[in-house]
Short mmCIF file of C-alpha atoms and ligand atoms in Angstrom, two decimals:
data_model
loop_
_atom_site.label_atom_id
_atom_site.label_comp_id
_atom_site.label_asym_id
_atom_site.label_seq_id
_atom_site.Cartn_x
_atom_site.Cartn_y
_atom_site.Cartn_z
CA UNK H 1 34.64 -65.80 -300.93
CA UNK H 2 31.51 -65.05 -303.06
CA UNK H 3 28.69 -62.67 -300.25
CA UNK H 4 26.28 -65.70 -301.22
CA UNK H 5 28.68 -68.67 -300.51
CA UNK H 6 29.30 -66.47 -297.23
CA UNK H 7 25.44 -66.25 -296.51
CA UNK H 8 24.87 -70.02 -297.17
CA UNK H 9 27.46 -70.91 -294.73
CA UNK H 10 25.91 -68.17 -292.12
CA UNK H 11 28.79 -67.05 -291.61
CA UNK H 12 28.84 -63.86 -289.00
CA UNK H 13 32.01 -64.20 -287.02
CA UNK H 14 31.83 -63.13 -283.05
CA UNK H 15 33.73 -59.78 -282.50
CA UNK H 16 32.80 -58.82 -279.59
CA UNK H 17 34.98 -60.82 -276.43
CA UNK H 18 32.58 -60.28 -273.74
CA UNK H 19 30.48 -62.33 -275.52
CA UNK H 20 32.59 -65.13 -276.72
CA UNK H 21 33.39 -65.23 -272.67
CA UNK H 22 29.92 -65.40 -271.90
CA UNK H 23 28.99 -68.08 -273.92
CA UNK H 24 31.68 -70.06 -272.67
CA UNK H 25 31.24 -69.61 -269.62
CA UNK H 26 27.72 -71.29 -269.48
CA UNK H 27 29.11 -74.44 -269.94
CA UNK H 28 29.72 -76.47 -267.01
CA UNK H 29 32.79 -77.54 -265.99
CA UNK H 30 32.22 -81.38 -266.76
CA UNK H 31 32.36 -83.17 -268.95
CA UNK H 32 35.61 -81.45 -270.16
CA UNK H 33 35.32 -82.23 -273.70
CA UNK H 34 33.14 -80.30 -275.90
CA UNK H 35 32.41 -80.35 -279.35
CA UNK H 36 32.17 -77.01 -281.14
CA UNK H 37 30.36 -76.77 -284.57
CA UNK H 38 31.25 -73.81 -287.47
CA UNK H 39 34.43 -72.98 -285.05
CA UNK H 40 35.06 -70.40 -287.77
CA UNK H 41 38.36 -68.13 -287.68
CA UNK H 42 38.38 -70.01 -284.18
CA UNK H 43 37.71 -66.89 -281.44
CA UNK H 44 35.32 -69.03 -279.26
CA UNK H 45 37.51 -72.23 -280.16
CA UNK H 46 40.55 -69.95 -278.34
CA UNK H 47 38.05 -69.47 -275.56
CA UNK H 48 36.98 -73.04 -274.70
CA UNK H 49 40.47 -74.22 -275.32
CA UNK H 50 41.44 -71.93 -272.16
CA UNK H 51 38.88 -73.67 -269.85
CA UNK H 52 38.72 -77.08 -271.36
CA UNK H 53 41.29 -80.11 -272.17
CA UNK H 54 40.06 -81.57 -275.23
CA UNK H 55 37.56 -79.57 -277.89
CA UNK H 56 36.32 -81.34 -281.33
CA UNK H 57 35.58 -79.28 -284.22
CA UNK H 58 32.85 -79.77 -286.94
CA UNK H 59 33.65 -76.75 -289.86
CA UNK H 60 32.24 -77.16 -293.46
CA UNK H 61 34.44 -74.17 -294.85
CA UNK H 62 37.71 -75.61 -295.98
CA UNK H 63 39.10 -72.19 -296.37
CA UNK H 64 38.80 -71.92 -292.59
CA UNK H 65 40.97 -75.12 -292.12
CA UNK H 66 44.47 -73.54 -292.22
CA UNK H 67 43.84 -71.32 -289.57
CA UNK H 68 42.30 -73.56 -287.08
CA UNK H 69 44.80 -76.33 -287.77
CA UNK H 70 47.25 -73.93 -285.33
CA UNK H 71 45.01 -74.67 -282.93
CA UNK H 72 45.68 -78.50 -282.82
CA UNK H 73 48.54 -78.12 -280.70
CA UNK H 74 46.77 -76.65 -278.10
CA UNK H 75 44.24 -79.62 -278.14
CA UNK H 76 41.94 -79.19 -280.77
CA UNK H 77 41.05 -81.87 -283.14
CA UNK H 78 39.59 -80.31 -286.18
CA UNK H 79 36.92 -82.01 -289.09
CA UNK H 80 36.35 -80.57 -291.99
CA UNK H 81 32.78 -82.07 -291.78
CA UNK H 82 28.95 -80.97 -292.42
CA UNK H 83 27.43 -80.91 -288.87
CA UNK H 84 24.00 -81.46 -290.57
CA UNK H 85 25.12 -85.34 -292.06
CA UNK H 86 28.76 -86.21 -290.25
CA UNK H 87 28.26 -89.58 -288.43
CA UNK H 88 28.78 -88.33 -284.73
CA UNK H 89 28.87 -91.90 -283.57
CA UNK H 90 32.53 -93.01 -284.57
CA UNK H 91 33.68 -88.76 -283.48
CA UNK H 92 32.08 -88.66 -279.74
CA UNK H 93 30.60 -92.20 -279.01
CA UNK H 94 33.58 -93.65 -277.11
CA UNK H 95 34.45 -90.77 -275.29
CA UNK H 96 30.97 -89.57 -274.83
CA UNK H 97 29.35 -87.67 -272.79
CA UNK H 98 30.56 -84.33 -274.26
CA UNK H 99 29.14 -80.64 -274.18
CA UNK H 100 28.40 -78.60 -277.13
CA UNK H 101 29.40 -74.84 -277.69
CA UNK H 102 28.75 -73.38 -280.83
CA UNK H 103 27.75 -69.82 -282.69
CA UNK H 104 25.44 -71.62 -285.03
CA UNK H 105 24.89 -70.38 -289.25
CA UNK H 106 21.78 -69.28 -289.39
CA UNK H 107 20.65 -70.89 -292.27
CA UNK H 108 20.89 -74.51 -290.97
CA UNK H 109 20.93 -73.78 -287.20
CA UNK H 110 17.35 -75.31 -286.81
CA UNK H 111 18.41 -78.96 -288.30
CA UNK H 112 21.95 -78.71 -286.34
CA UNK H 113 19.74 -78.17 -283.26
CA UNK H 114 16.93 -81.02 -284.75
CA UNK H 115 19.95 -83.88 -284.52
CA UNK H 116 21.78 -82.88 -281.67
CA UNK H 117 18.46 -82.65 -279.03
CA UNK H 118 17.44 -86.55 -279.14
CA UNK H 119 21.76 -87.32 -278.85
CA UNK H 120 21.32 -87.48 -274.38
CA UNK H 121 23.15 -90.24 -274.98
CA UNK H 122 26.43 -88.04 -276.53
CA UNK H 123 25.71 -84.54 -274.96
CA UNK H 124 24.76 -83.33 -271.57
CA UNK H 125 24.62 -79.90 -272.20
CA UNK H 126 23.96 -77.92 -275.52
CA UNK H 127 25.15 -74.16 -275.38
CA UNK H 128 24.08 -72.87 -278.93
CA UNK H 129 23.88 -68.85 -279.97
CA UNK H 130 20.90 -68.79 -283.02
CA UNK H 131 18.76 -66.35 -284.38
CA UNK H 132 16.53 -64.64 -281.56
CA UNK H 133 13.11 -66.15 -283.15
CA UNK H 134 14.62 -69.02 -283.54
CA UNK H 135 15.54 -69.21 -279.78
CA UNK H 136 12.21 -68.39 -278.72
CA UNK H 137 10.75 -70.92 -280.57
CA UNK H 138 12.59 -74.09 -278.62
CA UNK H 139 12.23 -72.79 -275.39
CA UNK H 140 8.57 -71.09 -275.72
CA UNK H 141 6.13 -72.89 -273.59
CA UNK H 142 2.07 -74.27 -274.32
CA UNK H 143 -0.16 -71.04 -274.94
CA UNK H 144 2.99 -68.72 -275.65
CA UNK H 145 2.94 -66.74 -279.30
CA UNK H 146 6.57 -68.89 -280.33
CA UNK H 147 4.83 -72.54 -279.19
CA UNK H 148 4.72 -75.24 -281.83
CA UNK H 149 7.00 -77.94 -283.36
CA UNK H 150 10.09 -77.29 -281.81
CA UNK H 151 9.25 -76.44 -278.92
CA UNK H 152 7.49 -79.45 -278.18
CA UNK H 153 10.38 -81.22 -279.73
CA UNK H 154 12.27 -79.59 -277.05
CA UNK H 155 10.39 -80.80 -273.90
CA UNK H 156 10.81 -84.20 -275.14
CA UNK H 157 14.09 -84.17 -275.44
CA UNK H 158 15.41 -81.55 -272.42
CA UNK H 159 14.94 -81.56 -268.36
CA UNK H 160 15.84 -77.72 -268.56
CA UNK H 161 15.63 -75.10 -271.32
CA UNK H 162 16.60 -71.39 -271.16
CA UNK H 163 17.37 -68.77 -273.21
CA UNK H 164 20.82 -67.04 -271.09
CA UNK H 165 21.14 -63.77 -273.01
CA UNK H 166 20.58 -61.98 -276.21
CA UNK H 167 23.23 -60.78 -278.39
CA UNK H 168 22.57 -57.18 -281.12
CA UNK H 169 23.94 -57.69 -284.47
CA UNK H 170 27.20 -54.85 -283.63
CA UNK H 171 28.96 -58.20 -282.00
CA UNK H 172 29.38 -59.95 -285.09
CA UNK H 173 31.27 -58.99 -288.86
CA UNK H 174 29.38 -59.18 -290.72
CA UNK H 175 26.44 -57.27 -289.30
CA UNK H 176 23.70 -60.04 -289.25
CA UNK H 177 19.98 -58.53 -289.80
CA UNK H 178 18.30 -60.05 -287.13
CA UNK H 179 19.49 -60.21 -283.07
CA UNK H 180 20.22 -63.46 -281.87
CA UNK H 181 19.74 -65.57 -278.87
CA UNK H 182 22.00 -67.71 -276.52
CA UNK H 183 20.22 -70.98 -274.91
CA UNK H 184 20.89 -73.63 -272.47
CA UNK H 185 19.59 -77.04 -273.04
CA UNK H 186 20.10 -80.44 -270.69
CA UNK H 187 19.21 -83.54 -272.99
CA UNK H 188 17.90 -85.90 -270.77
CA UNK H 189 16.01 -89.77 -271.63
CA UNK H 190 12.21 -88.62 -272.77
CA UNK H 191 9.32 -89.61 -270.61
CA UNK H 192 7.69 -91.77 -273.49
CA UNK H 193 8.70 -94.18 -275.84
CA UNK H 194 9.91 -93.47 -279.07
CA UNK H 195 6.67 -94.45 -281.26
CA UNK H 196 4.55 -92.57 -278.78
CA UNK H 197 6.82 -89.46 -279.39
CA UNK H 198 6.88 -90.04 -283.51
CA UNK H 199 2.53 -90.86 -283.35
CA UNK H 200 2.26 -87.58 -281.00
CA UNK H 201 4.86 -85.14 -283.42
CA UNK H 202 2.84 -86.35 -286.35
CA UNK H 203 -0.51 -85.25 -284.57
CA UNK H 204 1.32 -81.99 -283.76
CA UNK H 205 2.27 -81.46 -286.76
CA UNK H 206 -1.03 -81.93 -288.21
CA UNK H 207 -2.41 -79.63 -286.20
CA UNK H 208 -0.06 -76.77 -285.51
CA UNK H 209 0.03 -75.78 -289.32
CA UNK H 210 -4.00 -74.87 -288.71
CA UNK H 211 -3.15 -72.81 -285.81
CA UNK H 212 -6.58 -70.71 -286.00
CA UNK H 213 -8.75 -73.75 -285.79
CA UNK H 214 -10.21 -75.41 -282.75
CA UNK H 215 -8.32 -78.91 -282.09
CA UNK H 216 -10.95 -80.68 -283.12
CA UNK H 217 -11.25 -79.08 -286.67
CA UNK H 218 -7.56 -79.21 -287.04
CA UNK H 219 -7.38 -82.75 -286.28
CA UNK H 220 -10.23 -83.73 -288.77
CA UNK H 221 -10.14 -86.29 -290.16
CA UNK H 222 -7.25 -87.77 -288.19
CA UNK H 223 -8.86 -87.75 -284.91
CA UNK H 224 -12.82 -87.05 -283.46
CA UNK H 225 -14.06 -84.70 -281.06
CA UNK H 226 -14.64 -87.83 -278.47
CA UNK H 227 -11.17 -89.02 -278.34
CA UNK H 228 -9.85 -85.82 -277.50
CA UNK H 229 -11.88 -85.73 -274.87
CA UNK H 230 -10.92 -89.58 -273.60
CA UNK H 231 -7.23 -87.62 -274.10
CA UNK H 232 -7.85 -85.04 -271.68
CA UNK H 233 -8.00 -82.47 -273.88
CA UNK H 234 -10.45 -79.63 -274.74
CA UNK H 235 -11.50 -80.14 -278.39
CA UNK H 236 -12.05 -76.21 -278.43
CA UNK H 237 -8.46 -75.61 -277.23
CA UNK H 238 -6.42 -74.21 -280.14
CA UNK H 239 -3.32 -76.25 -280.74
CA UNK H 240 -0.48 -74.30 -279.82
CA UNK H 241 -2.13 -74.45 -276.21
CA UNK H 242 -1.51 -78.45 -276.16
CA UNK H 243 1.44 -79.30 -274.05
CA UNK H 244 4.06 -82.64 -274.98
CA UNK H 245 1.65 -84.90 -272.76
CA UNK H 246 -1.49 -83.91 -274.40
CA UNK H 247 -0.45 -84.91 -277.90
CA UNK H 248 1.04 -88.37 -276.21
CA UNK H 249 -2.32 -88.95 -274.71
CA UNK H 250 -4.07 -88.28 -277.83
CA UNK H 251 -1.62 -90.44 -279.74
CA UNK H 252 -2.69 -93.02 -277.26
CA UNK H 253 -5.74 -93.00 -277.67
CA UNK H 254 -5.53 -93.51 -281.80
CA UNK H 255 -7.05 -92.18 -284.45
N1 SAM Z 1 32.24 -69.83 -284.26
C1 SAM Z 1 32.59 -68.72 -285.15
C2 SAM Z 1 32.28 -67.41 -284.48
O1 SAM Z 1 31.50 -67.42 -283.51
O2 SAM Z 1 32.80 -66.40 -284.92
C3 SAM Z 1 31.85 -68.82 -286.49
C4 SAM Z 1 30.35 -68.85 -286.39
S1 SAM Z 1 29.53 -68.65 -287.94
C5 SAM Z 1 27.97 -68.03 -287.40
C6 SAM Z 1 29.06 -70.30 -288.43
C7 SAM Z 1 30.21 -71.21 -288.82
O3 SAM Z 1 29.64 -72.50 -289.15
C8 SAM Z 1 31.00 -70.78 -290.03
O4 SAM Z 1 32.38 -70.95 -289.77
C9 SAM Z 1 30.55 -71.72 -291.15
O5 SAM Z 1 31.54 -71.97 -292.14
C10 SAM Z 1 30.24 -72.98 -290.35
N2 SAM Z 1 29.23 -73.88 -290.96
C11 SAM Z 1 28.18 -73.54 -291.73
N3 SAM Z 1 27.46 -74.61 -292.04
C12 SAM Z 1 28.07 -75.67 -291.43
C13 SAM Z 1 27.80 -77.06 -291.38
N4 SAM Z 1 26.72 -77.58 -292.00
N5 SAM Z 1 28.64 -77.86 -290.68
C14 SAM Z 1 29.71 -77.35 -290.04
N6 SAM Z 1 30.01 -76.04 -290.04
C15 SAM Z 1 29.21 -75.20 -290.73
#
């Protein structure tokens, strides 16, 4: 395969065992299905297949297919599927709730993560390795450097959040550039209701692409100086200091 076909699919295969063990091993031990996505030439899909009964596969690369398909036997049931658009109703709903393992592609590891957070309904917990930036960025919390989007994203979506351990590019073939991260997340019900969350993301949003400014001048002319106040909220405060329930106050409040 073509180094750019390669690159698009993000595909740096795990080498190193100690690691395939590791990330494995922060599953828990129920539910006892998991779904992994990219399985790849299938080392962590050997792994969970030791400690777990039944594992679903999501892999895009068709050229990958023969060599998981040996697999099946052993209780894997493989899809040659995109994990950013494949339906997961009709896959996990019935059987549902599942955990998720997977050695994400780096190039569309932040829109896997984007539709599998809001899913508590399918998953109760999401093991993923992505890039270490990446990583930081969903778990960082209000006033850290990585705070914004995703993070909040994150907290509405998550009881618990944690990057485990960091892996250096030597672990994988090919070498990626960058170090990546393993995390931890519980998806659990959110605290508000849907519309709230969508009004408060769009406020985010808004604001967290004028990251310099003071709330209140990254807000204009969506929201005044007063109402952030009747929010709670110091109009001074820059945004990426605003935590989840400040921006669903302020959405409260309106525009
Ligand atoms: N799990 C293997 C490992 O750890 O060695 C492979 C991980 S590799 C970083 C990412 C895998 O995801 C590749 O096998 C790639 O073909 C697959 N992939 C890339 N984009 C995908 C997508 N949208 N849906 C499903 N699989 C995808």
């Amino acid at each position: 395969m073509g180094r750019s076909r390669r690159q698009r699919l993000g595909q740096n295969f795990l080498v190193d065992r100690g690691v395939v063990r590791r990330i494995a091993a922060l599953l828990d031990h129920e539910p006892p299905r998991v779904l992994e996505i990219g399985p790849g030439r299938g080392v962590l899909t050997v792994e969970l297949l030791e400690r777990f009964p039944r594992v679903l596969a999501l892999e895009l690369d068709e050229g990958l297919l023969a060599g998981l398909e040996e697999l099946e036997g052993r209780g894997l049931e493989i899809h040659h599927a995109d994990a950013l658009t494949e339906p997961l109703e009709p896959l996990l709903g019935e059987e549902a709730p599942w955990q998720v393992a997977a050695n994400l592609p780096y190039s569309v590891g932040t829109p896997i993560l984007r539709r599998l957070l809001p899913r508590h309904d399918l998953f109760r917990r999401v093991v993923v390795m992505l890039q270490r930036e990446v990583a930081e960025r969903v778990v960082a919390r209000p006033g850290e450097r990585a705070h914004g989007l995703l993070a909040l994203e994150r907290a509405a979506w998550t009881r618990d959040a944690r990057i485990a351990f960091s892996v250096p590019p030597g672990a994988f073939r090919p070498r990626p550039r960058v170090v990546s991260s393993v995390i931890v997340l519980e998806p659990a019900p959110p605290a508000f209701d849907r519309e709230r969350l969508e009004a408060a993301f769009r406020l985010a949003r808004h604001a967290l692409t004028r990251p310099r400014k003071t709330l209140a001048n990254a807000l204009k002319p969506l929201v005044d100086a007063g109402a952030i106040e009747d929010a709670g909220l110091d109009p001074g405060a820059r945004p990426a200091t605003v935590p989840l329930e400040g921006w669903v106050a302020l959405a409260g409040v309106g525009p």
